[in-house]
Amino acid sequence: MQRVVYLDHAATTPVHPKALEAMLPFFSESYGNPSSIYAIAREARKALDGARESVAGILGCKPNEVIFTSGGTESDNTAIKGVAFAAKSGGNHIITSSTEHHAVLHTCQFMEKFGFEVTYLPVDRFGMVDPADVERAITDKTVLVTIMTANNEVGTINPIADIAKVIKNKNKHIVFHTDAVQAAGSVDIAVDHLGVDMLSLSAHKFYGPKGIGVLYVRRATPFLPQQQGGGQERNRRAGTESVATIVGMAKALEIAATGREEYNRHCQRLRDRLIESILSRIERSYLNGHPTQRLANNANLSFEYVEGESILLNLDMLGIACSSGSACTSASLEPSHVLMAMGVPVEIAHGSLRLTVGSKTTDEDVDYVLSHLPGIIQKLRAMSPLAEVR
C-alpha cells in the first residue's frame, strides 16, 4: 500500500475521534427534531443548547449571538448580505480586501448588482492589510467592513484588533465582520479581543465535520435573515438544525481551543523545517506570506520555471497531498488572486505550492516530502523551455 502524506489541512481536516464519538448518538439514538416537544426531541434540544453554550464560551459571547450555518461560505454570505440589506437606508458602501476568500469577494461583487459600492483594499507584499488603508477608505456611506483574520492561501494573519479600533474610532455604527475560518484552532478568536461584530467559522477546518459552521452576530447589529422558513435560530436562519454535526463542531472547537498552544508548537516546528529546508535546497524558491505573522501550519512557496499543477501531480503519484492555492480554486489554471494582489510576478505565482501540516503530521512525513520535492522541481525545470537556471 502506498504511503500517504497529507499536507492540505488548510483545505480540510479529518474529524477528531472525540468529535465523531460525540456525534454518533444523534444519528441513531437521539435523532429527534429539536423543535418538537416530546422526550426524544428534548434530548436533541438539550444537546443543541449545550453546543451553543460551548461555542459561545470559546468566542466569549452570549449563546443567543451564535447562529449555526452550513459552513464558512454561508456564514460569509449571510453576514455581508444580512448587514448590507438591513443597513442600506444608512449607506451603501462596503470595504473588503483584495485577498479575501471567494466566499467574501464573490458576495461583495454580487452586492454591487444591488447598488452597493465596494472598496477592495490593497495588501502589502506579505498579504497584510494596513489599518491606515481601512481608515482612509471609510466614508459617511460605509456600513460594513469585512477583513479576514488569516489568509487561507499564504497564512498571513491580519491585525484585526487594530483594524477594529480604527473602524470604531471613525464610526462606531459601522459593522466589522471577519472571516475567521482559517484561523480557528490556531489564533485566539474571542470576539471582544478581536473587536469584531460578526465572525465566521467552518467546522471542517478545525477537525470537525463538514457541512456545519457558525456565524457570530453581536447583539444590536443590523441583520436581515437570508434564509426564510421556520423560526429556528431565533428567526435568523430557517431550517431544522443538524444536531449531530453541531455537537461534533462544538466538541472539535473545544478541543482546538484548549490545545491551541501545543498544536501551534507542533505545527510551527514542522512548518519551519519545510520552509527552511526547501529554501536552502531548491534554487529560485520563495516564501509567500508574512515571515512571522502567519498561521503556524502554513508553508506557501513558489518555484521559478515550473507550474504548480505539475508539482502537485508529481507529488500525488508519491502519495503526497497538498495544493497550489485555496481548495475552492485548485481546479483553476489561473494564478492565485492572493499572490497577484501581493505583487508576485505571474510566472512565479503559477509555480506556487501550499503545504499545510496538522496534528498528525510527523517528522518522517516532512523527511519524505523533502526527499522527493527537490528532485521533482529539478525534473520539471529540465522539461521547461525557460529552465536555464543560472
JSON list of C-alpha atoms in Angstrom, two decimals, residues 155-381:
[
{"chain": "A", "resi": 155, "resn": "GLY", "atom": "CA", "xyz": [-1.33, 32.09, 6.04]},
{"chain": "A", "resi": 156, "resn": "THR", "atom": "CA", "xyz": [-0.76, 35.79, 6.77]},
{"chain": "A", "resi": 157, "resn": "ILE", "atom": "CA", "xyz": [-2.54, 36.95, 9.96]},
{"chain": "A", "resi": 158, "resn": "ASN", "atom": "CA", "xyz": [-4.13, 40.39, 9.72]},
{"chain": "A", "resi": 159, "resn": "PRO", "atom": "CA", "xyz": [-4.07, 42.93, 12.60]},
{"chain": "A", "resi": 160, "resn": "ILE", "atom": "CA", "xyz": [-7.81, 42.56, 13.20]},
{"chain": "A", "resi": 161, "resn": "ALA", "atom": "CA", "xyz": [-7.87, 44.22, 16.61]},
{"chain": "A", "resi": 162, "resn": "ASP", "atom": "CA", "xyz": [-6.05, 47.27, 15.23]},
{"chain": "A", "resi": 163, "resn": "ILE", "atom": "CA", "xyz": [-8.41, 47.45, 12.27]},
{"chain": "A", "resi": 164, "resn": "ALA", "atom": "CA", "xyz": [-11.38, 47.25, 14.64]},
{"chain": "A", "resi": 165, "resn": "LYS", "atom": "CA", "xyz": [-10.09, 50.22, 16.65]},
{"chain": "A", "resi": 166, "resn": "VAL", "atom": "CA", "xyz": [-9.69, 52.29, 13.50]},
{"chain": "A", "resi": 167, "resn": "ILE", "atom": "CA", "xyz": [-13.22, 51.49, 12.37]},
{"chain": "A", "resi": 168, "resn": "LYS", "atom": "CA", "xyz": [-14.90, 52.17, 15.68]},
{"chain": "A", "resi": 169, "resn": "ASN", "atom": "CA", "xyz": [-12.94, 55.39, 16.26]},
{"chain": "A", "resi": 170, "resn": "LYS", "atom": "CA", "xyz": [-14.15, 56.60, 12.88]},
{"chain": "A", "resi": 171, "resn": "ASN", "atom": "CA", "xyz": [-17.78, 55.48, 13.23]},
{"chain": "A", "resi": 172, "resn": "LYS", "atom": "CA", "xyz": [-18.99, 53.11, 15.94]},
{"chain": "A", "resi": 173, "resn": "HIS", "atom": "CA", "xyz": [-22.05, 52.18, 13.85]},
{"chain": "A", "resi": 174, "resn": "ILE", "atom": "CA", "xyz": [-20.02, 50.55, 11.06]},
{"chain": "A", "resi": 175, "resn": "VAL", "atom": "CA", "xyz": [-20.29, 46.76, 11.34]},
{"chain": "A", "resi": 176, "resn": "PHE", "atom": "CA", "xyz": [-16.99, 44.86, 11.30]},
{"chain": "A", "resi": 177, "resn": "HIS", "atom": "CA", "xyz": [-17.07, 41.25, 10.09]},
{"chain": "A", "resi": 178, "resn": "THR", "atom": "CA", "xyz": [-14.13, 38.86, 9.94]},
{"chain": "A", "resi": 179, "resn": "ASP", "atom": "CA", "xyz": [-13.84, 35.56, 8.13]},
{"chain": "A", "resi": 180, "resn": "ALA", "atom": "CA", "xyz": [-12.00, 33.53, 10.79]},
{"chain": "A", "resi": 181, "resn": "VAL", "atom": "CA", "xyz": [-12.49, 30.20, 9.02]},
{"chain": "A", "resi": 182, "resn": "GLN", "atom": "CA", "xyz": [-8.79, 29.53, 8.59]},
{"chain": "A", "resi": 183, "resn": "ALA", "atom": "CA", "xyz": [-7.79, 30.97, 11.97]},
{"chain": "A", "resi": 184, "resn": "ALA", "atom": "CA", "xyz": [-9.86, 28.84, 14.34]},
{"chain": "A", "resi": 185, "resn": "GLY", "atom": "CA", "xyz": [-7.66, 26.41, 16.20]},
{"chain": "A", "resi": 186, "resn": "SER", "atom": "CA", "xyz": [-4.53, 28.49, 15.61]},
{"chain": "A", "resi": 187, "resn": "VAL", "atom": "CA", "xyz": [-5.50, 32.01, 16.73]},
{"chain": "A", "resi": 188, "resn": "ASP", "atom": "CA", "xyz": [-7.44, 33.45, 19.68]},
{"chain": "A", "resi": 189, "resn": "ILE", "atom": "CA", "xyz": [-10.87, 34.10, 18.18]},
{"chain": "A", "resi": 190, "resn": "ALA", "atom": "CA", "xyz": [-12.53, 35.68, 21.24]},
{"chain": "A", "resi": 191, "resn": "VAL", "atom": "CA", "xyz": [-14.72, 38.32, 19.64]},
{"chain": "A", "resi": 192, "resn": "ASP", "atom": "CA", "xyz": [-14.06, 41.07, 22.18]},
{"chain": "A", "resi": 193, "resn": "HIS", "atom": "CA", "xyz": [-10.30, 40.59, 21.83]},
{"chain": "A", "resi": 194, "resn": "LEU", "atom": "CA", "xyz": [-10.67, 40.93, 18.07]},
{"chain": "A", "resi": 195, "resn": "GLY", "atom": "CA", "xyz": [-13.17, 43.77, 18.40]},
{"chain": "A", "resi": 196, "resn": "VAL", "atom": "CA", "xyz": [-15.50, 42.38, 15.73]},
{"chain": "A", "resi": 197, "resn": "ASP", "atom": "CA", "xyz": [-19.28, 42.49, 15.40]},
{"chain": "A", "resi": 198, "resn": "MET", "atom": "CA", "xyz": [-19.56, 39.37, 13.25]},
{"chain": "A", "resi": 199, "resn": "LEU", "atom": "CA", "xyz": [-17.34, 36.32, 12.77]},
{"chain": "A", "resi": 200, "resn": "SER", "atom": "CA", "xyz": [-17.50, 33.27, 10.50]},
{"chain": "A", "resi": 201, "resn": "LEU", "atom": "CA", "xyz": [-16.31, 29.74, 11.28]},
{"chain": "A", "resi": 202, "resn": "SER", "atom": "CA", "xyz": [-16.37, 26.38, 9.47]},
{"chain": "A", "resi": 203, "resn": "ALA", "atom": "CA", "xyz": [-16.03, 23.16, 11.46]},
{"chain": "A", "resi": 204, "resn": "HIS", "atom": "CA", "xyz": [-14.08, 21.10, 8.96]},
{"chain": "A", "resi": 205, "resn": "LYS", "atom": "CA", "xyz": [-11.12, 23.46, 9.23]},
{"chain": "A", "resi": 206, "resn": "PHE", "atom": "CA", "xyz": [-10.57, 22.54, 12.90]},
{"chain": "A", "resi": 207, "resn": "TYR", "atom": "CA", "xyz": [-11.13, 18.77, 12.91]},
{"chain": "A", "resi": 208, "resn": "GLY", "atom": "CA", "xyz": [-14.92, 18.94, 12.94]},
{"chain": "A", "resi": 209, "resn": "PRO", "atom": "CA", "xyz": [-17.43, 17.62, 10.39]},
{"chain": "A", "resi": 210, "resn": "LYS", "atom": "CA", "xyz": [-18.13, 19.18, 7.01]},
{"chain": "A", "resi": 211, "resn": "GLY", "atom": "CA", "xyz": [-21.37, 21.00, 6.34]},
{"chain": "A", "resi": 212, "resn": "ILE", "atom": "CA", "xyz": [-21.63, 22.95, 9.58]},
{"chain": "A", "resi": 213, "resn": "GLY", "atom": "CA", "xyz": [-20.42, 26.38, 10.63]},
{"chain": "A", "resi": 214, "resn": "VAL", "atom": "CA", "xyz": [-21.02, 29.37, 12.87]},
{"chain": "A", "resi": 215, "resn": "LEU", "atom": "CA", "xyz": [-21.91, 32.99, 12.34]},
{"chain": "A", "resi": 216, "resn": "TYR", "atom": "CA", "xyz": [-21.45, 35.16, 15.41]},
{"chain": "A", "resi": 217, "resn": "VAL", "atom": "CA", "xyz": [-23.64, 38.27, 15.36]},
{"chain": "A", "resi": 218, "resn": "ARG", "atom": "CA", "xyz": [-23.14, 40.82, 18.13]},
{"chain": "A", "resi": 219, "resn": "ARG", "atom": "CA", "xyz": [-26.34, 41.97, 19.79]},
{"chain": "A", "resi": 220, "resn": "ALA", "atom": "CA", "xyz": [-27.97, 45.03, 18.17]},
{"chain": "A", "resi": 221, "resn": "THR", "atom": "CA", "xyz": [-26.12, 44.51, 14.88]},
{"chain": "A", "resi": 222, "resn": "PRO", "atom": "CA", "xyz": [-28.44, 45.34, 11.96]},
{"chain": "A", "resi": 223, "resn": "PHE", "atom": "CA", "xyz": [-29.22, 42.00, 10.36]},
{"chain": "A", "resi": 224, "resn": "LEU", "atom": "CA", "xyz": [-31.70, 40.75, 7.77]},
{"chain": "A", "resi": 225, "resn": "PRO", "atom": "CA", "xyz": [-32.07, 36.94, 7.72]},
{"chain": "A", "resi": 226, "resn": "GLN", "atom": "CA", "xyz": [-31.19, 35.44, 4.35]},
{"chain": "A", "resi": 227, "resn": "GLN", "atom": "CA", "xyz": [-32.97, 32.11, 4.67]},
{"chain": "A", "resi": 228, "resn": "GLN", "atom": "CA", "xyz": [-36.71, 32.04, 5.26]},
{"chain": "A", "resi": 229, "resn": "GLY", "atom": "CA", "xyz": [-38.89, 29.22, 6.55]},
{"chain": "A", "resi": 230, "resn": "GLY", "atom": "CA", "xyz": [-39.31, 28.16, 10.17]},
{"chain": "A", "resi": 231, "resn": "GLY", "atom": "CA", "xyz": [-38.33, 30.07, 13.27]},
{"chain": "A", "resi": 232, "resn": "GLN", "atom": "CA", "xyz": [-35.08, 28.23, 14.01]},
{"chain": "A", "resi": 233, "resn": "GLU", "atom": "CA", "xyz": [-32.01, 30.09, 15.29]},
{"chain": "A", "resi": 234, "resn": "ARG", "atom": "CA", "xyz": [-34.22, 32.82, 16.76]},
{"chain": "A", "resi": 235, "resn": "ASN", "atom": "CA", "xyz": [-35.73, 33.50, 13.33]},
{"chain": "A", "resi": 236, "resn": "ARG", "atom": "CA", "xyz": [-32.30, 34.31, 11.88]},
{"chain": "A", "resi": 237, "resn": "ARG", "atom": "CA", "xyz": [-31.63, 31.12, 9.91]},
{"chain": "A", "resi": 238, "resn": "ALA", "atom": "CA", "xyz": [-34.56, 28.89, 8.97]},
{"chain": "A", "resi": 239, "resn": "GLY", "atom": "CA", "xyz": [-34.17, 25.12, 8.67]},
{"chain": "A", "resi": 240, "resn": "THR", "atom": "CA", "xyz": [-34.02, 22.16, 11.02]},
{"chain": "A", "resi": 241, "resn": "GLU", "atom": "CA", "xyz": [-30.73, 22.24, 12.90]},
{"chain": "A", "resi": 242, "resn": "SER", "atom": "CA", "xyz": [-28.22, 19.46, 12.19]},
{"chain": "A", "resi": 243, "resn": "VAL", "atom": "CA", "xyz": [-27.81, 18.44, 15.82]},
{"chain": "A", "resi": 244, "resn": "ALA", "atom": "CA", "xyz": [-25.21, 15.74, 15.20]},
{"chain": "A", "resi": 245, "resn": "THR", "atom": "CA", "xyz": [-22.82, 17.95, 13.27]},
{"chain": "A", "resi": 246, "resn": "ILE", "atom": "CA", "xyz": [-23.41, 20.90, 15.61]},
{"chain": "A", "resi": 247, "resn": "VAL", "atom": "CA", "xyz": [-22.45, 18.73, 18.57]},
{"chain": "A", "resi": 248, "resn": "GLY", "atom": "CA", "xyz": [-19.38, 17.48, 16.68]},
{"chain": "A", "resi": 249, "resn": "MET", "atom": "CA", "xyz": [-18.36, 21.01, 15.79]},
{"chain": "A", "resi": 250, "resn": "ALA", "atom": "CA", "xyz": [-18.68, 22.22, 19.38]},
{"chain": "A", "resi": 251, "resn": "LYS", "atom": "CA", "xyz": [-16.54, 19.34, 20.63]},
{"chain": "A", "resi": 252, "resn": "ALA", "atom": "CA", "xyz": [-13.91, 19.94, 17.93]},
{"chain": "A", "resi": 253, "resn": "LEU", "atom": "CA", "xyz": [-13.79, 23.67, 18.70]},
{"chain": "A", "resi": 254, "resn": "GLU", "atom": "CA", "xyz": [-13.42, 22.95, 22.41]},
{"chain": "A", "resi": 255, "resn": "ILE", "atom": "CA", "xyz": [-10.51, 20.58, 21.71]},
{"chain": "A", "resi": 256, "resn": "ALA", "atom": "CA", "xyz": [-8.91, 23.10, 19.35]},
{"chain": "A", "resi": 257, "resn": "ALA", "atom": "CA", "xyz": [-9.21, 25.94, 21.86]},
{"chain": "A", "resi": 258, "resn": "THR", "atom": "CA", "xyz": [-7.79, 24.03, 24.82]},
{"chain": "A", "resi": 259, "resn": "GLY", "atom": "CA", "xyz": [-4.96, 22.51, 22.79]},
{"chain": "A", "resi": 260, "resn": "ARG", "atom": "CA", "xyz": [-4.09, 25.56, 20.72]},
{"chain": "A", "resi": 261, "resn": "GLU", "atom": "CA", "xyz": [-0.65, 26.28, 22.17]},
{"chain": "A", "resi": 262, "resn": "GLU", "atom": "CA", "xyz": [0.54, 22.69, 21.87]},
{"chain": "A", "resi": 263, "resn": "TYR", "atom": "CA", "xyz": [-0.92, 22.42, 18.35]},
{"chain": "A", "resi": 264, "resn": "ASN", "atom": "CA", "xyz": [0.84, 25.59, 17.25]},
{"chain": "A", "resi": 265, "resn": "ARG", "atom": "CA", "xyz": [4.18, 24.46, 18.69]},
{"chain": "A", "resi": 266, "resn": "HIS", "atom": "CA", "xyz": [3.93, 21.13, 16.89]},
{"chain": "A", "resi": 267, "resn": "CYS", "atom": "CA", "xyz": [2.88, 22.65, 13.57]},
{"chain": "A", "resi": 268, "resn": "GLN", "atom": "CA", "xyz": [5.30, 25.57, 13.63]},
{"chain": "A", "resi": 269, "resn": "ARG", "atom": "CA", "xyz": [8.30, 23.31, 14.17]},
{"chain": "A", "resi": 270, "resn": "LEU", "atom": "CA", "xyz": [7.36, 21.16, 11.18]},
{"chain": "A", "resi": 271, "resn": "ARG", "atom": "CA", "xyz": [6.37, 24.18, 9.08]},
{"chain": "A", "resi": 272, "resn": "ASP", "atom": "CA", "xyz": [9.72, 25.85, 9.74]},
{"chain": "A", "resi": 273, "resn": "ARG", "atom": "CA", "xyz": [11.56, 22.66, 8.81]},
{"chain": "A", "resi": 274, "resn": "LEU", "atom": "CA", "xyz": [9.74, 22.60, 5.48]},
{"chain": "A", "resi": 275, "resn": "ILE", "atom": "CA", "xyz": [10.34, 26.27, 4.75]},
{"chain": "A", "resi": 276, "resn": "GLU", "atom": "CA", "xyz": [14.00, 26.39, 5.75]},
{"chain": "A", "resi": 277, "resn": "SER", "atom": "CA", "xyz": [14.90, 23.13, 4.01]},
{"chain": "A", "resi": 278, "resn": "ILE", "atom": "CA", "xyz": [13.08, 23.94, 0.77]},
{"chain": "A", "resi": 279, "resn": "LEU", "atom": "CA", "xyz": [14.53, 27.44, 0.52]},
{"chain": "A", "resi": 280, "resn": "SER", "atom": "CA", "xyz": [18.05, 26.16, 1.18]},
{"chain": "A", "resi": 281, "resn": "ARG", "atom": "CA", "xyz": [17.87, 23.09, -1.09]},
{"chain": "A", "resi": 282, "resn": "ILE", "atom": "CA", "xyz": [15.98, 24.47, -4.08]},
{"chain": "A", "resi": 283, "resn": "GLU", "atom": "CA", "xyz": [17.34, 27.45, -6.01]},
{"chain": "A", "resi": 284, "resn": "ARG", "atom": "CA", "xyz": [14.94, 30.19, -7.00]},
{"chain": "A", "resi": 285, "resn": "SER", "atom": "CA", "xyz": [12.32, 29.24, -4.46]},
{"chain": "A", "resi": 286, "resn": "TYR", "atom": "CA", "xyz": [10.45, 31.87, -2.49]},
{"chain": "A", "resi": 287, "resn": "LEU", "atom": "CA", "xyz": [8.28, 32.04, 0.61]},
{"chain": "A", "resi": 288, "resn": "ASN", "atom": "CA", "xyz": [4.87, 33.65, 0.15]},
{"chain": "A", "resi": 289, "resn": "GLY", "atom": "CA", "xyz": [3.16, 35.44, 3.02]},
{"chain": "A", "resi": 290, "resn": "HIS", "atom": "CA", "xyz": [4.44, 37.11, 6.15]},
{"chain": "A", "resi": 291, "resn": "PRO", "atom": "CA", "xyz": [7.63, 35.51, 7.54]},
{"chain": "A", "resi": 292, "resn": "THR", "atom": "CA", "xyz": [6.42, 35.60, 11.17]},
{"chain": "A", "resi": 293, "resn": "GLN", "atom": "CA", "xyz": [2.81, 36.83, 11.33]},
{"chain": "A", "resi": 294, "resn": "ARG", "atom": "CA", "xyz": [1.47, 33.67, 9.73]},
{"chain": "A", "resi": 295, "resn": "LEU", "atom": "CA", "xyz": [-0.51, 30.60, 10.71]},
{"chain": "A", "resi": 296, "resn": "ALA", "atom": "CA", "xyz": [1.65, 28.03, 12.45]},
{"chain": "A", "resi": 297, "resn": "ASN", "atom": "CA", "xyz": [0.85, 25.28, 9.97]},
{"chain": "A", "resi": 298, "resn": "ASN", "atom": "CA", "xyz": [1.14, 27.15, 6.66]},
{"chain": "A", "resi": 299, "resn": "ALA", "atom": "CA", "xyz": [4.10, 26.99, 4.26]},
{"chain": "A", "resi": 300, "resn": "ASN", "atom": "CA", "xyz": [3.35, 28.57, 0.88]},
{"chain": "A", "resi": 301, "resn": "LEU", "atom": "CA", "xyz": [6.22, 28.67, -1.57]},
{"chain": "A", "resi": 302, "resn": "SER", "atom": "CA", "xyz": [6.78, 29.46, -5.23]},
{"chain": "A", "resi": 303, "resn": "PHE", "atom": "CA", "xyz": [9.29, 27.99, -7.66]},
{"chain": "A", "resi": 304, "resn": "GLU", "atom": "CA", "xyz": [10.52, 29.64, -10.81]},
{"chain": "A", "resi": 305, "resn": "TYR", "atom": "CA", "xyz": [10.18, 27.85, -14.17]},
{"chain": "A", "resi": 306, "resn": "VAL", "atom": "CA", "xyz": [7.61, 25.27, -13.05]},
{"chain": "A", "resi": 307, "resn": "GLU", "atom": "CA", "xyz": [3.81, 25.02, -12.91]},
{"chain": "A", "resi": 308, "resn": "GLY", "atom": "CA", "xyz": [2.11, 24.34, -9.58]},
{"chain": "A", "resi": 309, "resn": "GLU", "atom": "CA", "xyz": [-0.21, 21.81, -11.17]},
{"chain": "A", "resi": 310, "resn": "SER", "atom": "CA", "xyz": [2.75, 19.75, -12.41]},
{"chain": "A", "resi": 311, "resn": "ILE", "atom": "CA", "xyz": [4.29, 19.78, -8.94]},
{"chain": "A", "resi": 312, "resn": "LEU", "atom": "CA", "xyz": [1.00, 18.57, -7.44]},
{"chain": "A", "resi": 313, "resn": "LEU", "atom": "CA", "xyz": [0.63, 15.72, -9.92]},
{"chain": "A", "resi": 314, "resn": "ASN", "atom": "CA", "xyz": [4.17, 14.51, -9.29]},
{"chain": "A", "resi": 315, "resn": "LEU", "atom": "CA", "xyz": [3.72, 14.69, -5.52]},
{"chain": "A", "resi": 316, "resn": "ASP", "atom": "CA", "xyz": [0.36, 12.92, -5.77]},
{"chain": "A", "resi": 317, "resn": "MET", "atom": "CA", "xyz": [1.99, 9.98, -7.56]},
{"chain": "A", "resi": 318, "resn": "LEU", "atom": "CA", "xyz": [4.15, 9.63, -4.45]},
{"chain": "A", "resi": 319, "resn": "GLY", "atom": "CA", "xyz": [1.14, 9.80, -2.10]},
{"chain": "A", "resi": 320, "resn": "ILE", "atom": "CA", "xyz": [1.75, 13.39, -1.02]},
{"chain": "A", "resi": 321, "resn": "ALA", "atom": "CA", "xyz": [-1.42, 15.52, -0.86]},
{"chain": "A", "resi": 322, "resn": "CYS", "atom": "CA", "xyz": [-1.10, 19.29, -0.97]},
{"chain": "A", "resi": 323, "resn": "SER", "atom": "CA", "xyz": [-2.37, 22.19, -3.08]},
{"chain": "A", "resi": 324, "resn": "SER", "atom": "CA", "xyz": [-1.29, 25.12, -5.21]},
{"chain": "A", "resi": 325, "resn": "GLY", "atom": "CA", "xyz": [-3.77, 27.59, -3.72]},
{"chain": "A", "resi": 326, "resn": "SER", "atom": "CA", "xyz": [-7.13, 27.51, -1.98]},
{"chain": "A", "resi": 327, "resn": "ALA", "atom": "CA", "xyz": [-9.11, 24.28, -2.28]},
{"chain": "A", "resi": 328, "resn": "CYS", "atom": "CA", "xyz": [-12.02, 26.19, -3.84]},
{"chain": "A", "resi": 329, "resn": "THR", "atom": "CA", "xyz": [-9.93, 27.28, -6.82]},
{"chain": "A", "resi": 330, "resn": "SER", "atom": "CA", "xyz": [-7.38, 24.47, -7.13]},
{"chain": "A", "resi": 331, "resn": "ALA", "atom": "CA", "xyz": [-9.03, 23.24, -10.35]},
{"chain": "A", "resi": 332, "resn": "SER", "atom": "CA", "xyz": [-8.37, 26.63, -11.98]},
{"chain": "A", "resi": 333, "resn": "LEU", "atom": "CA", "xyz": [-5.31, 27.26, -14.11]},
{"chain": "A", "resi": 334, "resn": "GLU", "atom": "CA", "xyz": [-5.45, 30.97, -13.34]},
{"chain": "A", "resi": 335, "resn": "PRO", "atom": "CA", "xyz": [-2.77, 32.26, -10.96]},
{"chain": "A", "resi": 336, "resn": "SER", "atom": "CA", "xyz": [-3.85, 32.84, -7.37]},
{"chain": "A", "resi": 337, "resn": "HIS", "atom": "CA", "xyz": [-5.68, 36.14, -6.88]},
{"chain": "A", "resi": 338, "resn": "VAL", "atom": "CA", "xyz": [-3.96, 36.34, -3.48]},
{"chain": "A", "resi": 339, "resn": "LEU", "atom": "CA", "xyz": [-0.46, 36.15, -4.96]},
{"chain": "A", "resi": 340, "resn": "MET", "atom": "CA", "xyz": [-1.43, 38.59, -7.70]},
{"chain": "A", "resi": 341, "resn": "ALA", "atom": "CA", "xyz": [-2.65, 41.08, -5.08]},
{"chain": "A", "resi": 342, "resn": "MET", "atom": "CA", "xyz": [0.65, 40.67, -3.24]},
{"chain": "A", "resi": 343, "resn": "GLY", "atom": "CA", "xyz": [2.56, 41.66, -6.37]},
{"chain": "A", "resi": 344, "resn": "VAL", "atom": "CA", "xyz": [4.06, 38.23, -7.06]},
{"chain": "A", "resi": 345, "resn": "PRO", "atom": "CA", "xyz": [5.03, 38.04, -10.76]},
{"chain": "A", "resi": 346, "resn": "VAL", "atom": "CA", "xyz": [2.68, 35.86, -12.81]},
{"chain": "A", "resi": 347, "resn": "GLU", "atom": "CA", "xyz": [5.39, 33.41, -13.86]},
{"chain": "A", "resi": 348, "resn": "ILE", "atom": "CA", "xyz": [6.32, 32.82, -10.22]},
{"chain": "A", "resi": 349, "resn": "ALA", "atom": "CA", "xyz": [2.73, 32.75, -8.95]},
{"chain": "A", "resi": 350, "resn": "HIS", "atom": "CA", "xyz": [2.00, 29.92, -11.38]},
{"chain": "A", "resi": 351, "resn": "GLY", "atom": "CA", "xyz": [4.61, 27.81, -9.58]},
{"chain": "A", "resi": 352, "resn": "SER", "atom": "CA", "xyz": [3.11, 28.04, -6.09]},
{"chain": "A", "resi": 353, "resn": "LEU", "atom": "CA", "xyz": [2.76, 25.19, -3.62]},
{"chain": "A", "resi": 354, "resn": "ARG", "atom": "CA", "xyz": [0.83, 25.26, -0.33]},
{"chain": "A", "resi": 355, "resn": "LEU", "atom": "CA", "xyz": [1.91, 22.75, 2.31]},
{"chain": "A", "resi": 356, "resn": "THR", "atom": "CA", "xyz": [-0.20, 22.81, 5.47]},
{"chain": "A", "resi": 357, "resn": "VAL", "atom": "CA", "xyz": [0.69, 20.44, 8.28]},
{"chain": "A", "resi": 358, "resn": "GLY", "atom": "CA", "xyz": [-1.62, 19.16, 11.00]},
{"chain": "A", "resi": 359, "resn": "SER", "atom": "CA", "xyz": [-1.82, 17.45, 14.37]},
{"chain": "A", "resi": 360, "resn": "LYS", "atom": "CA", "xyz": [-0.85, 14.04, 13.00]},
{"chain": "A", "resi": 361, "resn": "THR", "atom": "CA", "xyz": [1.94, 15.22, 10.69]},
{"chain": "A", "resi": 362, "resn": "THR", "atom": "CA", "xyz": [5.30, 13.74, 11.67]},
{"chain": "A", "resi": 363, "resn": "ASP", "atom": "CA", "xyz": [8.97, 14.45, 11.10]},
{"chain": "A", "resi": 364, "resn": "GLU", "atom": "CA", "xyz": [9.01, 11.35, 8.90]},
{"chain": "A", "resi": 365, "resn": "ASP", "atom": "CA", "xyz": [6.31, 12.93, 6.73]},
{"chain": "A", "resi": 366, "resn": "VAL", "atom": "CA", "xyz": [8.40, 16.07, 6.35]},
{"chain": "A", "resi": 367, "resn": "ASP", "atom": "CA", "xyz": [11.50, 13.98, 5.57]},
{"chain": "A", "resi": 368, "resn": "TYR", "atom": "CA", "xyz": [9.54, 12.13, 2.89]},
{"chain": "A", "resi": 369, "resn": "VAL", "atom": "CA", "xyz": [8.49, 15.37, 1.20]},
{"chain": "A", "resi": 370, "resn": "LEU", "atom": "CA", "xyz": [11.97, 16.85, 1.41]},
{"chain": "A", "resi": 371, "resn": "SER", "atom": "CA", "xyz": [13.49, 13.69, -0.07]},
{"chain": "A", "resi": 372, "resn": "HIS", "atom": "CA", "xyz": [11.34, 13.99, -3.20]},
{"chain": "A", "resi": 373, "resn": "LEU", "atom": "CA", "xyz": [10.44, 17.65, -3.81]},
{"chain": "A", "resi": 374, "resn": "PRO", "atom": "CA", "xyz": [13.90, 18.92, -4.92]},
{"chain": "A", "resi": 375, "resn": "GLY", "atom": "CA", "xyz": [14.12, 16.15, -7.50]},
{"chain": "A", "resi": 376, "resn": "ILE", "atom": "CA", "xyz": [10.63, 16.90, -8.79]},
{"chain": "A", "resi": 377, "resn": "ILE", "atom": "CA", "xyz": [11.47, 20.58, -9.23]},
{"chain": "A", "resi": 378, "resn": "GLN", "atom": "CA", "xyz": [14.72, 19.72, -10.97]},
{"chain": "A", "resi": 379, "resn": "LYS", "atom": "CA", "xyz": [12.95, 17.32, -13.33]},
{"chain": "A", "resi": 380, "resn": "LEU", "atom": "CA", "xyz": [10.22, 19.80, -14.20]},
{"chain": "A", "resi": 381, "resn": "ARG", "atom": "CA", "xyz": [12.72, 22.59, -14.81]}
]
